[in-house]
Short mmCIF file of C-alpha atoms and ligand atoms in Angstrom, two decimals:
data_model
loop_
_atom_site.label_atom_id
_atom_site.label_comp_id
_atom_site.label_asym_id
_atom_site.label_seq_id
_atom_site.Cartn_x
_atom_site.Cartn_y
_atom_site.Cartn_z
CA MET A 1 0.29 -0.03 -0.11
CA LYS A 2 0.50 3.02 -0.60
CA ARG A 3 2.57 5.78 2.39
CA ILE A 4 -0.01 8.12 2.88
CA ALA A 5 1.06 11.65 4.52
CA LEU A 6 -0.52 14.70 6.12
CA VAL A 7 0.36 18.14 5.19
CA THR A 8 -0.16 20.06 7.70
CA GLY A 9 -0.98 23.73 6.02
CA ALA A 10 -0.50 22.63 2.93
CA ASN A 11 -2.29 25.21 1.26
CA LYS A 12 0.49 28.06 0.29
CA GLY A 13 4.05 28.17 1.20
CA LEU A 14 6.51 25.68 2.51
CA GLY A 15 3.44 23.22 3.20
CA LEU A 16 1.98 23.40 -0.28
CA GLU A 17 5.30 22.77 -1.33
CA THR A 18 6.33 19.69 0.94
CA ALA A 19 3.06 18.29 -0.11
CA ARG A 20 3.60 18.87 -4.21
CA GLN A 21 6.98 16.68 -3.22
CA LEU A 22 6.15 14.21 -0.93
CA ALA A 23 3.45 13.89 -3.93
CA LYS A 24 5.53 13.63 -7.32
CA GLU A 25 7.95 11.12 -4.82
CA GLY A 26 4.53 8.23 -4.45
CA THR A 27 3.30 9.51 -2.02
CA THR A 28 -0.19 9.66 -1.45
CA VAL A 29 -0.64 13.29 0.84
CA LEU A 30 -3.99 14.34 2.31
CA MET A 31 -2.97 18.16 2.43
CA SER A 32 -5.02 19.88 5.31
CA SER A 33 -5.72 23.53 5.23
CA ARG A 34 -8.35 25.92 7.17
CA ASN A 35 -9.26 27.62 4.50
CA LYS A 36 -11.52 26.07 1.40
CA GLU A 37 -11.39 28.47 -0.78
CA ARG A 38 -7.04 29.09 -0.54
CA GLY A 39 -7.45 24.94 -0.17
CA THR A 40 -9.17 23.93 -3.32
CA GLU A 41 -7.22 26.20 -5.29
CA ALA A 42 -3.40 24.85 -4.15
CA PHE A 43 -5.36 21.53 -4.51
CA GLN A 44 -6.71 21.58 -8.10
CA LYS A 45 -2.62 23.03 -8.38
CA LEU A 46 -1.86 19.93 -7.72
CA LYS A 47 -4.29 18.04 -9.10
CA GLU A 48 -3.76 19.48 -12.62
CA GLU A 49 -0.11 18.22 -12.57
CA GLY A 50 -1.32 14.17 -11.65
CA LEU A 51 -0.29 13.95 -8.58
CA ASP A 52 -2.88 12.16 -5.88
CA VAL A 53 -3.74 14.29 -3.78
CA GLU A 54 -6.37 14.51 -1.06
CA ILE A 55 -7.82 18.07 0.59
CA VAL A 56 -9.37 18.07 4.28
CA GLN A 57 -10.31 20.51 6.41
CA LEU A 58 -8.41 21.85 9.81
CA GLU A 59 -8.35 24.12 11.30
CA VAL A 60 -5.36 22.96 13.91
CA THR A 61 -6.97 24.47 17.26
CA ASN A 62 -10.03 22.77 16.60
CA GLU A 63 -10.82 19.74 18.47
CA ALA A 64 -13.13 18.63 16.53
CA GLU A 65 -12.31 19.25 13.11
CA VAL A 66 -9.01 16.77 14.08
CA ASP A 67 -11.33 14.40 15.55
CA ALA A 68 -13.35 13.87 12.72
CA LEU A 69 -9.95 14.12 10.62
CA VAL A 70 -8.51 11.01 12.08
CA LYS A 71 -11.29 9.30 11.83
CA HIS A 72 -12.11 10.08 8.08
CA ILE A 73 -8.22 8.77 8.34
CA ASP A 74 -8.93 5.12 9.52
CA SER A 75 -11.48 4.44 7.89
CA THR A 76 -10.46 6.02 4.34
CA TYR A 77 -6.42 4.58 4.89
CA GLY A 78 -6.69 3.04 8.64
CA LYS A 79 -3.05 3.89 8.48
CA LEU A 80 -0.74 7.53 8.28
CA ASP A 81 3.18 7.76 7.18
CA VAL A 82 4.00 10.37 7.72
CA LEU A 83 2.87 13.31 9.63
CA VAL A 84 4.21 16.85 7.99
CA ASN A 85 3.39 19.31 11.56
CA ASN A 86 4.23 22.17 9.18
CA ALA A 87 1.39 25.01 9.67
CA GLY A 88 2.65 27.74 12.11
CA ILE A 89 2.69 31.95 12.28
CA MET A 90 4.66 34.57 13.51
CA HIS A 91 2.83 37.60 15.10
CA GLY A 92 3.59 40.84 13.68
CA GLY A 93 6.37 39.09 11.12
CA GLU A 94 9.29 42.00 11.84
CA PRO A 95 12.77 40.22 12.84
CA THR A 96 13.37 43.10 15.55
CA GLY A 97 12.47 45.17 18.16
CA VAL A 98 8.31 43.55 17.98
CA ASN A 99 7.41 41.58 20.32
CA THR A 100 10.71 40.82 22.31
CA ALA A 101 10.71 39.38 25.57
CA GLU A 102 10.67 42.70 27.23
CA ILE A 103 6.98 44.07 25.44
CA VAL A 104 5.19 41.34 23.90
CA LYS A 105 1.57 40.94 25.13
CA ALA A 106 0.16 37.54 26.92
CA GLU A 107 -1.60 37.40 24.14
CA VAL A 108 0.48 37.07 21.62
CA LEU A 109 2.41 34.34 23.17
CA LYS A 110 -0.81 33.17 23.87
CA GLU A 111 -1.93 32.64 20.61
CA THR A 112 1.59 31.53 18.36
CA PHE A 113 1.54 29.02 21.27
CA ASP A 114 -1.67 28.10 21.16
CA VAL A 115 -1.12 27.34 17.12
CA ASN A 116 2.92 26.76 17.00
CA PHE A 117 2.80 24.26 20.58
CA PHE A 118 -0.74 23.14 22.48
CA SER A 119 -2.97 22.03 18.60
CA LEU A 120 0.20 20.58 17.82
CA VAL A 121 1.01 18.29 20.75
CA SER A 122 -2.92 17.18 20.83
CA LEU A 123 -3.07 16.76 17.42
CA THR A 124 -0.10 14.49 16.84
CA GLN A 125 -0.85 12.56 19.81
CA LYS A 126 -4.82 12.24 18.51
CA MET A 127 -2.57 10.51 15.22
CA LEU A 128 -0.39 7.80 17.05
CA PRO A 129 -3.21 5.40 16.76
CA LEU A 130 -2.45 5.90 12.89
CA LEU A 131 0.49 7.05 12.74
CA LYS A 132 1.60 3.14 15.17
CA LYS A 133 -0.26 1.32 12.09
CA SER A 134 2.34 2.21 9.46
CA ASP A 135 5.43 -0.24 9.30
CA SER A 136 7.60 3.38 9.55
CA GLY A 137 5.93 5.86 11.09
CA ARG A 138 7.05 9.12 10.53
CA ILE A 139 6.24 12.52 12.14
CA ILE A 140 8.11 15.75 11.33
CA ASN A 141 8.54 18.64 13.53
CA VAL A 142 8.46 22.55 11.08
CA SER A 143 10.72 24.16 13.24
CA SER A 144 13.03 26.95 13.24
CA ILE A 145 16.65 27.21 14.18
CA LEU A 146 15.31 31.12 16.04
CA GLY A 147 13.92 28.39 18.18
CA SER A 148 17.50 27.18 19.01
CA ASN A 149 18.84 28.50 22.34
CA THR A 150 22.35 27.45 21.12
CA VAL A 151 22.20 29.77 18.66
CA GLN A 152 19.86 32.55 20.35
CA SER A 153 22.65 32.30 23.07
CA ASP A 154 25.37 32.60 20.82
CA GLU A 155 25.80 36.77 19.88
CA THR A 156 28.46 35.60 17.32
CA SER A 157 25.20 33.94 15.09
CA PRO A 158 23.56 36.05 12.75
CA TRP A 159 19.91 34.52 13.50
CA SER A 160 20.88 35.87 17.22
CA GLY A 161 19.61 39.25 16.95
CA ILE A 162 16.17 37.87 15.82
CA LYS A 163 14.27 37.70 18.21
CA PRO A 164 10.29 37.80 17.88
CA PHE A 165 10.14 36.17 21.94
CA ALA A 166 6.38 33.91 21.07
CA TYR A 167 7.27 32.47 17.77
CA ASN A 168 11.21 31.36 19.21
CA ALA A 169 10.02 30.48 22.43
CA SER A 170 7.09 28.11 20.70
CA LYS A 171 9.78 27.04 17.96
CA THR A 172 12.19 25.04 21.27
CA ALA A 173 8.31 24.02 23.01
CA LEU A 174 8.12 22.24 19.97
CA ASN A 175 12.06 21.47 19.63
CA SER A 176 11.35 20.41 23.76
CA PHE A 177 8.20 18.31 22.18
CA THR A 178 10.64 16.55 19.58
CA VAL A 179 12.71 15.12 21.80
CA HIS A 180 9.94 13.87 24.55
CA LEU A 181 8.15 11.71 21.55
CA ALA A 182 11.23 10.51 20.11
CA ALA A 183 12.33 8.88 23.35
CA ALA A 184 8.27 7.97 24.28
CA LEU A 185 9.01 5.82 21.07
CA LYS A 186 12.11 4.98 21.38
CA ASP A 187 10.90 0.98 20.90
CA THR A 188 7.83 1.97 18.67
CA ASN A 189 8.33 2.55 14.08
CA ILE A 190 7.84 5.90 14.90
CA LYS A 191 10.89 8.43 14.11
CA VAL A 192 9.60 12.20 14.64
CA ASN A 193 11.71 14.98 14.30
CA SER A 194 12.25 19.17 13.78
CA ALA A 195 13.10 19.90 10.26
CA HIS A 196 14.28 23.61 9.99
CA PRO A 197 13.70 24.48 5.62
CA GLY A 198 16.44 28.17 6.01
CA TRP A 199 14.86 31.09 5.58
CA VAL A 200 12.23 30.66 2.75
CA LYS A 201 10.15 33.41 0.59
CA THR A 202 7.29 32.67 2.09
CA GLU A 203 4.34 35.07 3.19
CA LEU A 204 6.16 34.15 6.76
CA GLY A 205 9.63 34.35 5.53
CA GLY A 206 9.17 37.42 3.16
CA LYS A 207 10.31 38.67 0.14
CA ASN A 208 13.96 38.62 1.49
CA ALA A 209 14.68 34.95 2.02
CA PRO A 210 17.46 33.49 -0.22
CA LEU A 211 15.36 30.48 -0.52
CA GLU A 212 12.69 29.82 -2.08
CA ALA A 213 9.83 26.77 -1.32
CA PRO A 214 10.94 24.41 -3.67
CA GLU A 215 14.59 24.01 -1.30
CA GLY A 216 13.12 25.03 1.73
CA ALA A 217 10.84 21.58 1.36
CA LYS A 218 13.60 19.73 0.70
CA THR A 219 13.59 18.80 4.79
CA SER A 220 10.77 17.89 5.60
CA VAL A 221 10.65 15.60 2.58
CA ASN A 222 14.50 14.16 3.30
CA LEU A 223 13.41 13.71 6.84
CA SER A 224 9.37 11.68 5.92
CA TYR A 225 12.60 9.03 5.42
CA ALA A 226 15.03 9.34 8.10
CA ASP A 227 16.74 6.15 10.33
CA PHE A 228 17.03 8.91 13.11
CA THR A 229 14.52 10.18 15.54
CA GLY A 230 14.39 13.18 18.23
CA LYS A 231 17.14 15.20 16.31
CA PHE A 232 16.56 19.13 14.94
CA VAL A 233 18.03 19.14 10.70
CA HIS A 234 18.80 21.08 7.79
CA ASN A 235 18.88 19.39 4.54
CA GLY A 236 20.80 15.97 6.25
CA GLU A 237 22.94 18.08 9.11
CA GLU A 238 22.40 18.55 12.17
CA ILE A 239 21.78 21.32 14.46
CA ALA A 240 22.42 22.05 18.07
CA TRP A 241 19.09 23.12 20.22
P1 NAP B 301 3.22 30.67 5.24
O1 NAP B 301 3.91 30.56 3.54
O2 NAP B 301 2.61 31.88 6.69
O3 NAP B 301 2.01 30.01 5.11
C1 NAP B 301 1.70 29.01 7.11
C2 NAP B 301 0.75 28.08 6.49
O4 NAP B 301 -0.05 27.79 8.08
C3 NAP B 301 -0.91 28.25 6.01
O5 NAP B 301 -1.57 26.74 4.93
C4 NAP B 301 -1.83 28.53 6.67
O6 NAP B 301 -2.41 28.96 6.54
C5 NAP B 301 -1.13 27.85 7.84
N1 NAP B 301 -1.90 28.47 9.45
C6 NAP B 301 -1.81 28.95 9.71
N2 NAP B 301 -2.58 29.18 10.96
C7 NAP B 301 -2.90 28.04 10.92
C8 NAP B 301 -3.95 27.40 11.59
N3 NAP B 301 -4.21 28.57 12.98
N4 NAP B 301 -4.86 26.55 11.01
C9 NAP B 301 -4.47 25.70 10.19
N5 NAP B 301 -3.78 26.41 9.70
C10 NAP B 301 -2.78 27.34 10.11
O7 NAP B 301 4.29 29.96 6.49
P2 NAP B 301 5.81 29.10 5.20
O8 NAP B 301 6.52 30.09 5.52
O9 NAP B 301 5.62 28.03 4.51
O10 NAP B 301 5.79 28.26 7.03
C11 NAP B 301 5.44 26.75 7.65
C12 NAP B 301 6.04 26.60 7.94
O11 NAP B 301 7.69 26.39 7.90
C13 NAP B 301 6.00 27.15 9.73
O12 NAP B 301 6.12 26.67 11.14
C14 NAP B 301 6.99 28.04 9.60
O13 NAP B 301 7.26 28.17 11.60
C15 NAP B 301 8.30 27.11 9.61
N6 NAP B 301 9.33 28.12 8.86
C16 NAP B 301 9.57 28.59 8.61
C17 NAP B 301 10.76 29.93 7.79
C18 NAP B 301 10.58 30.08 6.66
O14 NAP B 301 11.88 31.37 6.22
N7 NAP B 301 9.62 31.26 5.50
C19 NAP B 301 11.98 29.05 8.55
C20 NAP B 301 11.16 28.97 9.83
C21 NAP B 301 10.51 27.95 9.45
P3 NAP B 301 -3.67 29.87 5.62
O15 NAP B 301 -3.18 30.20 4.03
O16 NAP B 301 -5.20 30.01 6.52
O17 NAP B 301 -3.18 31.58 6.63
#
């Protein structure tokens, strides 16, 4: 049976490109989108490219939608091989001066953690029974080098000047989830890793990013075949937590 993958936030940016590349390699991809119109547009693009994709509704903070999706995957495919936790937000966008640890508002922290961390943990836990039915389950948590405390505390790093606290801390927490879940699942067929896609031209990454989405999606796609677990990776290279 073909590999079945779920990519969250697949209607644009890195999620759309990750869905495309996984499908091109022969995986059946469930593209989740919270917005029906944007999702359908993205889905139709990939369908026209001859790819095996399905569009599914998912606002990641909506538990009822997550539950409905678990049921749908179970009854249609009976398993899940790859979960790409890609959906994410960064408030404000501006990398410096805005939303620093000194001034960030509680509601910004809460909303960012809701999407980038709490929902992701809950969704992953709900998908685990389906991932356990796969011979080689893979969970890819799309993180960011900005969540690396090693990098953030190194003043010589070019990334350490970029400190939107809510976003960075949510990715640090996500990395912790990767380490802890990988340990919890070490005796199963499931491997769990964090991906840093690079700085990529998307709505979130902005226009000045040096990489295009096809390049940025490669790390997640490669991690869907990983034979290791509990690592933080960019382009095949390990990153410090
Ligand atoms: P993007 O183009 O802004 O796409 C983000 C995706 O997440 C969209 O599909 C968006 O849906 C979806 N999303 C946001 N909140 C959601 C929610 N509550 N429920 C469901 N879907 C939701 O950004 P991107 O650059 O492709 O980002 C993808 C991932 O890569 C994120 O986790 C980001 O942190 C990570 N990342 C990006 C970069 C970069 O340079 N671009 C670098 C490091 C890490 P809508 O279209 O409905 O908003």
